């Protein structure tokens, strides 16, 4: 089973700042990685898939990069509504489809 | 627009059973794979099970294998999760979720979830 490790656990930043979230895979997963956003009380939402492709309707301030074992989600200029937990997920080797443990982004 | 509406959650005793349903609309249901993903209170996301677009293949997390069964009725645009021998650790919000493809890739739409509480 591929393990995904996200860091940091919590990120506290001000509006307009840049957020950089990391996801590391226990083995190479090529670019088969997605990012999801979950705001409190809501279902997750797909942001990025295949490492760097934005899903439909996702603002351009969200971008993804990486391949192999190291991946990054960048929010270029934080908005208040970006306060959420962000999860990565791999689809390189399944089952199971595995998720990271999440990074909480707090807006000061 | 894509809509996934779960139902069937509730409180059940350990060892009991529950059947979740997920009614889908806004897309051609019979051409997409479907997942169930759960989230225990205050915890992260855990993939539970996946069914191929035509129901021909099914996959389960080790934690539920032999106890949970996924199925679908493409004539009713509905996917089901039969949960037997429920344990305390099965307590979670269960999300029905649509895959981007026929087989397993990523989840592009999620339902709002239904809460399953296993408690004596």
PDB file of C-alpha atoms in Angstrom:
ATOM      1  CA  UNK A   1       0.000   0.000   0.000  1.00  0.00           C
ATOM      2  CA  UNK A   2       1.290   3.432  -0.929  1.00  0.00           C
ATOM      3  CA  UNK A   3       1.506   5.794   2.026  1.00  0.00           C
ATOM      4  CA  UNK A   4       1.136   9.529   1.481  1.00  0.00           C
ATOM      5  CA  UNK A   5       2.621  11.873   4.063  1.00  0.00           C
ATOM      6  CA  UNK A   6       1.543  15.505   4.083  1.00  0.00           C
ATOM      7  CA  UNK A   7       3.337  18.439   5.652  1.00  0.00           C
ATOM      8  CA  UNK A   8       2.978  20.622   7.513  1.00  0.00           C
ATOM      9  CA  UNK A   9       0.031  19.505   9.621  1.00  0.00           C
ATOM     10  CA  UNK A  10      -1.141  23.090   9.967  1.00  0.00           C
ATOM     11  CA  UNK A  11      -0.314  26.236   8.053  1.00  0.00           C
ATOM     12  CA  UNK A  12      -1.308  29.638   9.404  1.00  0.00           C
ATOM     13  CA  UNK A  13      -1.011  32.519   6.942  1.00  0.00           C
ATOM     14  CA  UNK A  14      -2.518  35.907   6.186  1.00  0.00           C
ATOM     15  CA  UNK A  15      -4.737  36.777   3.222  1.00  0.00           C
ATOM     16  CA  UNK A  16      -2.679  37.450   0.114  1.00  0.00           C
ATOM     17  CA  UNK A  17       0.208  35.252   1.238  1.00  0.00           C
ATOM     18  CA  UNK A  18       1.445  32.226  -0.654  1.00  0.00           C
ATOM     19  CA  UNK A  19       0.714  28.749   0.728  1.00  0.00           C
ATOM     20  CA  UNK A  20       2.896  25.759  -0.092  1.00  0.00           C
ATOM     21  CA  UNK A  21       1.640  22.300   0.881  1.00  0.00           C
ATOM     22  CA  UNK A  22       3.664  19.130   0.490  1.00  0.00           C
ATOM     23  CA  UNK A  23       2.717  15.514  -0.149  1.00  0.00           C
ATOM     24  CA  UNK A  24       5.326  12.758  -0.195  1.00  0.00           C
ATOM     25  CA  UNK A  25       4.640   9.229  -1.453  1.00  0.00           C
ATOM     26  CA  UNK A  26       6.271   6.108  -0.006  1.00  0.00           C
ATOM     27  CA  UNK A  27       7.228   5.023  -3.546  1.00  0.00           C
ATOM     28  CA  UNK A  28       7.165   6.584  -6.975  1.00  0.00           C
ATOM     29  CA  UNK A  29       3.663   7.294  -8.257  1.00  0.00           C
ATOM     30  CA  UNK A  30       4.632   9.111 -11.476  1.00  0.00           C
ATOM     31  CA  UNK A  31       2.190  12.033 -11.672  1.00  0.00           C
ATOM     32  CA  UNK A  32      -0.872  10.111 -10.491  1.00  0.00           C
ATOM     33  CA  UNK A  33      -1.766  12.432  -7.647  1.00  0.00           C
ATOM     34  CA  UNK A  34      -4.791  14.572  -6.844  1.00  0.00           C
ATOM     35  CA  UNK A  35      -5.507  17.316  -4.324  1.00  0.00           C
ATOM     36  CA  UNK A  36      -8.836  17.893  -2.597  1.00  0.00           C
ATOM     37  CA  UNK A  37     -10.122  20.749  -0.474  1.00  0.00           C
ATOM     38  CA  UNK A  38     -12.527  20.181   2.406  1.00  0.00           C
ATOM     39  CA  UNK A  39     -14.080  23.164   4.167  1.00  0.00           C
ATOM     40  CA  UNK A  40     -15.743  22.635   7.563  1.00  0.00           C
ATOM     41  CA  UNK A  41     -18.963  20.649   7.372  1.00  0.00           C
ATOM     42  CA  UNK A  42     -18.655  20.115   3.630  1.00  0.00           C
ATOM     43  CA  UNK A  43     -17.734  17.286   1.331  1.00  0.00           C
ATOM     44  CA  UNK A  44     -14.301  17.358  -0.293  1.00  0.00           C
ATOM     45  CA  UNK A  45     -13.837  19.077  -3.641  1.00  0.00           C
ATOM     46  CA  UNK A  46     -11.404  18.046  -6.364  1.00  0.00           C
ATOM     47  CA  UNK A  47      -8.851  20.784  -7.022  1.00  0.00           C
ATOM     48  CA  UNK A  48      -6.024  19.191  -8.997  1.00  0.00           C
ATOM     49  CA  UNK A  49      -5.503  15.811 -10.664  1.00  0.00           C
ATOM     50  CA  UNK A  50      -2.600  14.177 -12.461  1.00  0.00           C
ATOM     51  CA  UNK A  51      -0.356  16.355 -10.298  1.00  0.00           C
ATOM     52  CA  UNK A  52      -0.922  19.620 -12.143  1.00  0.00           C
ATOM     53  CA  UNK A  53      -4.259  19.682 -13.993  1.00  0.00           C
ATOM     54  CA  UNK A  54      -6.840  21.980 -12.456  1.00  0.00           C
ATOM     55  CA  UNK A  55     -10.324  20.529 -12.165  1.00  0.00           C
ATOM     56  CA  UNK A  56     -13.308  22.284 -13.685  1.00  0.00           C
ATOM     57  CA  UNK A  57     -14.080  25.639 -12.101  1.00  0.00           C
ATOM     58  CA  UNK A  58     -11.001  25.771  -9.875  1.00  0.00           C
ATOM     59  CA  UNK A  59      -9.430  29.244  -9.630  1.00  0.00           C
ATOM     60  CA  UNK A  60      -6.030  29.803 -11.194  1.00  0.00           C
ATOM     61  CA  UNK A  61      -4.480  30.650  -7.819  1.00  0.00           C
ATOM     62  CA  UNK A  62      -4.412  26.893  -7.136  1.00  0.00           C
ATOM     63  CA  UNK A  63      -1.583  25.035  -8.833  1.00  0.00           C
ATOM     64  CA  UNK A  64       0.029  21.647  -8.443  1.00  0.00           C
ATOM     65  CA  UNK A  65       3.423  20.269  -9.323  1.00  0.00           C
ATOM     66  CA  UNK A  66       5.674  17.298  -8.781  1.00  0.00           C
ATOM     67  CA  UNK A  67       6.358  13.778  -9.948  1.00  0.00           C
ATOM     68  CA  UNK A  68       7.779  10.596  -8.520  1.00  0.00           C
ATOM     69  CA  UNK A  69       7.523  10.904  -4.758  1.00  0.00           C
ATOM     70  CA  UNK A  70       7.348  14.645  -4.062  1.00  0.00           C
ATOM     71  CA  UNK A  71       4.374  16.854  -4.816  1.00  0.00           C
ATOM     72  CA  UNK A  72       3.339  20.398  -4.011  1.00  0.00           C
ATOM     73  CA  UNK A  73       0.049  22.277  -3.925  1.00  0.00           C
ATOM     74  CA  UNK A  74       0.508  26.034  -4.124  1.00  0.00           C
ATOM     75  CA  UNK A  75      -2.102  28.657  -3.395  1.00  0.00           C
ATOM     76  CA  UNK A  76      -0.563  31.780  -4.872  1.00  0.00           C
ATOM     77  CA  UNK A  77      -2.525  34.409  -2.953  1.00  0.00           C
ATOM     78  CA  UNK A  78      -4.684  33.220  -0.096  1.00  0.00           C
ATOM     79  CA  UNK A  79      -8.331  34.225   0.103  1.00  0.00           C
ATOM     80  CA  UNK A  80     -10.406  33.882   3.298  1.00  0.00           C
ATOM     81  CA  UNK A  81     -12.468  31.102   1.685  1.00  0.00           C
ATOM     82  CA  UNK A  82      -9.320  28.998   1.254  1.00  0.00           C
ATOM     83  CA  UNK A  83      -9.434  28.121   4.935  1.00  0.00           C
ATOM     84  CA  UNK A  84      -9.820  24.350   4.767  1.00  0.00           C
ATOM     85  CA  UNK A  85      -8.159  20.985   5.094  1.00  0.00           C
ATOM     86  CA  UNK A  86      -6.319  19.820   1.974  1.00  0.00           C
ATOM     87  CA  UNK A  87      -5.796  16.146   1.148  1.00  0.00           C
ATOM     88  CA  UNK A  88      -3.661  14.450  -1.469  1.00  0.00           C
ATOM     89  CA  UNK A  89      -4.671  11.109  -3.010  1.00  0.00           C
ATOM     90  CA  UNK A  90      -2.865   8.651  -5.284  1.00  0.00           C
ATOM     91  CA  UNK A  91      -4.242   6.459  -8.021  1.00  0.00           C
ATOM     92  CA  UNK A  92      -0.997   4.913  -9.234  1.00  0.00           C
ATOM     93  CA  UNK A  93      -1.379   1.613  -7.397  1.00  0.00           C
ATOM     94  CA  UNK A  94      -4.838   0.504  -6.342  1.00  0.00           C
ATOM     95  CA  UNK A  95      -6.619  -0.853  -4.501  1.00  0.00           C
ATOM     96  CA  UNK A  96      -6.521   0.791  -2.121  1.00  0.00           C
ATOM     97  CA  UNK A  97      -6.783   4.391  -3.254  1.00  0.00           C
ATOM     98  CA  UNK A  98      -4.963   6.169  -0.462  1.00  0.00           C
ATOM     99  CA  UNK A  99      -5.162   9.669   0.971  1.00  0.00           C
ATOM    100  CA  UNK A 100      -2.695  11.720   2.935  1.00  0.00           C
ATOM    101  CA  UNK A 101      -3.612  12.682   6.485  1.00  0.00           C
ATOM    102  CA  UNK A 102      -4.376  16.281   5.501  1.00  0.00           C
ATOM    103  CA  UNK A 103      -2.950  19.774   5.949  1.00  0.00           C
ATOM    104  CA  UNK A 104      -5.080  22.377   7.660  1.00  0.00           C
ATOM    105  CA  UNK A 105      -4.748  25.888   6.252  1.00  0.00           C
ATOM    106  CA  UNK A 106      -5.777  28.640   8.619  1.00  0.00           C
ATOM    107  CA  UNK A 107      -6.223  32.229   7.504  1.00  0.00           C
ATOM    108  CA  UNK A 108      -5.143  34.733  10.128  1.00  0.00           C
TER     109      UNK A 108
ATOM    110  CA  UNK B   1     -25.351  19.458 -12.614  1.00  0.00           C
ATOM    111  CA  UNK B   2     -24.022  16.344 -10.920  1.00  0.00           C
ATOM    112  CA  UNK B   3     -25.864  15.392  -7.760  1.00  0.00           C
ATOM    113  CA  UNK B   4     -25.196  12.504  -5.411  1.00  0.00           C
ATOM    114  CA  UNK B   5     -27.649  12.058  -2.561  1.00  0.00           C
ATOM    115  CA  UNK B   6     -26.901   9.504   0.133  1.00  0.00           C
ATOM    116  CA  UNK B   7     -29.457   7.992   2.461  1.00  0.00           C
ATOM    117  CA  UNK B   8     -29.745   5.174   4.961  1.00  0.00           C
ATOM    118  CA  UNK B   9     -27.405   6.301   7.687  1.00  0.00           C
ATOM    119  CA  UNK B  10     -28.305   6.097  11.337  1.00  0.00           C
ATOM    120  CA  UNK B  11     -27.496   4.535  14.687  1.00  0.00           C
ATOM    121  CA  UNK B  12     -26.880   0.796  14.852  1.00  0.00           C
ATOM    122  CA  UNK B  13     -25.552  -1.545  17.514  1.00  0.00           C
ATOM    123  CA  UNK B  14     -22.249  -3.376  17.116  1.00  0.00           C
ATOM    124  CA  UNK B  15     -22.768  -6.467  14.996  1.00  0.00           C
ATOM    125  CA  UNK B  16     -25.734  -4.911  13.248  1.00  0.00           C
ATOM    126  CA  UNK B  17     -26.350  -4.099   9.596  1.00  0.00           C
ATOM    127  CA  UNK B  18     -27.176  -1.053   7.570  1.00  0.00           C
ATOM    128  CA  UNK B  19     -27.703  -0.384   3.885  1.00  0.00           C
ATOM    129  CA  UNK B  20     -26.705   2.925   2.367  1.00  0.00           C
ATOM    130  CA  UNK B  21     -28.073   4.194  -0.930  1.00  0.00           C
ATOM    131  CA  UNK B  22     -26.795   6.896  -3.231  1.00  0.00           C
ATOM    132  CA  UNK B  23     -29.047   8.366  -5.905  1.00  0.00           C
ATOM    133  CA  UNK B  24     -27.146   9.941  -8.775  1.00  0.00           C
ATOM    134  CA  UNK B  25     -28.273  12.490 -11.337  1.00  0.00           C
ATOM    135  CA  UNK B  26     -26.836  14.976 -13.795  1.00  0.00           C
ATOM    136  CA  UNK B  27     -24.539  12.553 -15.603  1.00  0.00           C
ATOM    137  CA  UNK B  28     -24.657   9.238 -17.462  1.00  0.00           C
ATOM    138  CA  UNK B  29     -24.444   7.030 -14.392  1.00  0.00           C
ATOM    139  CA  UNK B  30     -23.828   3.783 -16.256  1.00  0.00           C
ATOM    140  CA  UNK B  31     -20.533   5.041 -17.702  1.00  0.00           C
ATOM    141  CA  UNK B  32     -18.699   5.946 -14.482  1.00  0.00           C
ATOM    142  CA  UNK B  33     -17.180   4.046 -11.628  1.00  0.00           C
ATOM    143  CA  UNK B  34     -18.394   4.848  -8.129  1.00  0.00           C
ATOM    144  CA  UNK B  35     -16.686   4.923  -4.745  1.00  0.00           C
ATOM    145  CA  UNK B  36     -17.645   5.053  -1.096  1.00  0.00           C
ATOM    146  CA  UNK B  37     -15.255   7.009   1.108  1.00  0.00           C
ATOM    147  CA  UNK B  38     -15.669   7.500   4.844  1.00  0.00           C
ATOM    148  CA  UNK B  39     -14.494   9.992   7.407  1.00  0.00           C
ATOM    149  CA  UNK B  40     -14.515   9.207  11.120  1.00  0.00           C
ATOM    150  CA  UNK B  41     -15.329  12.163  13.400  1.00  0.00           C
ATOM    151  CA  UNK B  42     -12.442  14.613  13.381  1.00  0.00           C
ATOM    152  CA  UNK B  43     -10.313  12.339  11.186  1.00  0.00           C
ATOM    153  CA  UNK B  44      -9.145  12.176   7.592  1.00  0.00           C
ATOM    154  CA  UNK B  45     -10.540  10.485   4.513  1.00  0.00           C
ATOM    155  CA  UNK B  46     -10.508   6.703   4.142  1.00  0.00           C
ATOM    156  CA  UNK B  47     -11.366   4.981   0.883  1.00  0.00           C
ATOM    157  CA  UNK B  48     -13.831   2.110   1.502  1.00  0.00           C
ATOM    158  CA  UNK B  49     -14.871   0.507  -1.772  1.00  0.00           C
ATOM    159  CA  UNK B  50     -15.146   0.987  -5.547  1.00  0.00           C
ATOM    160  CA  UNK B  51     -17.346  -0.515  -8.244  1.00  0.00           C
ATOM    161  CA  UNK B  52     -16.642  -0.515 -11.961  1.00  0.00           C
ATOM    162  CA  UNK B  53     -19.077   1.350 -14.248  1.00  0.00           C
ATOM    163  CA  UNK B  54     -20.876  -1.876 -15.213  1.00  0.00           C
ATOM    164  CA  UNK B  55     -20.604  -3.566 -11.836  1.00  0.00           C
ATOM    165  CA  UNK B  56     -18.204  -6.183 -13.177  1.00  0.00           C
ATOM    166  CA  UNK B  57     -15.392  -5.439 -10.738  1.00  0.00           C
ATOM    167  CA  UNK B  58     -15.461  -4.454  -7.086  1.00  0.00           C
ATOM    168  CA  UNK B  59     -12.689  -3.557  -4.683  1.00  0.00           C
ATOM    169  CA  UNK B  60     -12.623  -3.169  -0.908  1.00  0.00           C
ATOM    170  CA  UNK B  61     -10.389  -1.773   1.788  1.00  0.00           C
ATOM    171  CA  UNK B  62      -8.963  -4.493   4.013  1.00  0.00           C
ATOM    172  CA  UNK B  63     -10.781  -2.937   6.969  1.00  0.00           C
ATOM    173  CA  UNK B  64     -14.198  -3.765   5.468  1.00  0.00           C
ATOM    174  CA  UNK B  65     -13.489  -6.790   3.266  1.00  0.00           C
ATOM    175  CA  UNK B  66     -15.910  -9.612   3.956  1.00  0.00           C
ATOM    176  CA  UNK B  67     -18.312  -7.336   5.843  1.00  0.00           C
ATOM    177  CA  UNK B  68     -19.293  -4.642   3.309  1.00  0.00           C
ATOM    178  CA  UNK B  69     -20.703  -5.142  -0.184  1.00  0.00           C
ATOM    179  CA  UNK B  70     -20.984  -2.532  -2.893  1.00  0.00           C
ATOM    180  CA  UNK B  71     -23.507  -2.865  -5.705  1.00  0.00           C
ATOM    181  CA  UNK B  72     -25.207  -0.699  -8.286  1.00  0.00           C
ATOM    182  CA  UNK B  73     -28.408  -0.588 -10.298  1.00  0.00           C
ATOM    183  CA  UNK B  74     -27.771   1.329 -13.494  1.00  0.00           C
ATOM    184  CA  UNK B  75     -31.475   1.308 -14.336  1.00  0.00           C
ATOM    185  CA  UNK B  76     -32.125   3.276 -11.141  1.00  0.00           C
ATOM    186  CA  UNK B  77     -28.951   5.409 -11.188  1.00  0.00           C
ATOM    187  CA  UNK B  78     -28.198   4.186  -7.692  1.00  0.00           C
ATOM    188  CA  UNK B  79     -25.223   2.702  -5.891  1.00  0.00           C
ATOM    189  CA  UNK B  80     -25.540   0.823  -2.615  1.00  0.00           C
ATOM    190  CA  UNK B  81     -23.362  -0.111   0.317  1.00  0.00           C
ATOM    191  CA  UNK B  82     -24.489  -3.077   2.399  1.00  0.00           C
ATOM    192  CA  UNK B  83     -22.700  -2.992   5.740  1.00  0.00           C
ATOM    193  CA  UNK B  84     -22.810  -6.076   7.964  1.00  0.00           C
ATOM    194  CA  UNK B  85     -21.108  -6.998  11.227  1.00  0.00           C
ATOM    195  CA  UNK B  86     -20.650  -3.324  12.031  1.00  0.00           C
ATOM    196  CA  UNK B  87     -17.983  -2.325  14.530  1.00  0.00           C
ATOM    197  CA  UNK B  88     -17.486   0.741  16.682  1.00  0.00           C
ATOM    198  CA  UNK B  89     -14.668   1.826  14.368  1.00  0.00           C
ATOM    199  CA  UNK B  90     -17.050   1.945  11.397  1.00  0.00           C
ATOM    200  CA  UNK B  91     -18.597   5.089  12.852  1.00  0.00           C
ATOM    201  CA  UNK B  92     -18.123   7.784  10.223  1.00  0.00           C
ATOM    202  CA  UNK B  93     -19.678   9.995   7.621  1.00  0.00           C
ATOM    203  CA  UNK B  94     -19.967   7.909   4.472  1.00  0.00           C
ATOM    204  CA  UNK B  95     -19.588   9.731   1.189  1.00  0.00           C
ATOM    205  CA  UNK B  96     -20.787   8.433  -2.131  1.00  0.00           C
ATOM    206  CA  UNK B  97     -18.423   9.649  -4.831  1.00  0.00           C
ATOM    207  CA  UNK B  98     -18.162   9.583  -8.615  1.00  0.00           C
ATOM    208  CA  UNK B  99     -14.951   8.620 -10.367  1.00  0.00           C
ATOM    209  CA  UNK B 100     -13.725  10.663 -13.330  1.00  0.00           C
ATOM    210  CA  UNK B 101     -13.634   7.526 -15.481  1.00  0.00           C
ATOM    211  CA  UNK B 102     -15.140   4.066 -15.896  1.00  0.00           C
ATOM    212  CA  UNK B 103     -12.350   2.549 -13.875  1.00  0.00           C
ATOM    213  CA  UNK B 104     -10.622   3.862 -10.795  1.00  0.00           C
ATOM    214  CA  UNK B 105      -8.847   7.168 -11.050  1.00  0.00           C
ATOM    215  CA  UNK B 106      -9.841  10.249  -9.077  1.00  0.00           C
ATOM    216  CA  UNK B 107     -13.072  11.424  -7.493  1.00  0.00           C
ATOM    217  CA  UNK B 108     -14.558  14.455  -9.212  1.00  0.00           C
ATOM    218  CA  UNK B 109     -17.876  14.698  -7.353  1.00  0.00           C
ATOM    219  CA  UNK B 110     -18.902  13.860  -3.814  1.00  0.00           C
ATOM    220  CA  UNK B 111     -22.240  13.591  -2.082  1.00  0.00           C
ATOM    221  CA  UNK B 112     -22.878  15.446   1.164  1.00  0.00           C
ATOM    222  CA  UNK B 113     -22.457  12.278   3.174  1.00  0.00           C
ATOM    223  CA  UNK B 114     -24.566  10.241   5.558  1.00  0.00           C
ATOM    224  CA  UNK B 115     -23.595   9.599   9.164  1.00  0.00           C
ATOM    225  CA  UNK B 116     -23.328   6.050  10.440  1.00  0.00           C
ATOM    226  CA  UNK B 117     -22.988   5.684  14.188  1.00  0.00           C
ATOM    227  CA  UNK B 118     -22.198   2.291  15.669  1.00  0.00           C
ATOM    228  CA  UNK B 119     -22.918   2.374  19.360  1.00  0.00           C
ATOM    229  CA  UNK B 120     -24.276   0.150  22.078  1.00  0.00           C
TER     230      UNK B 120
END
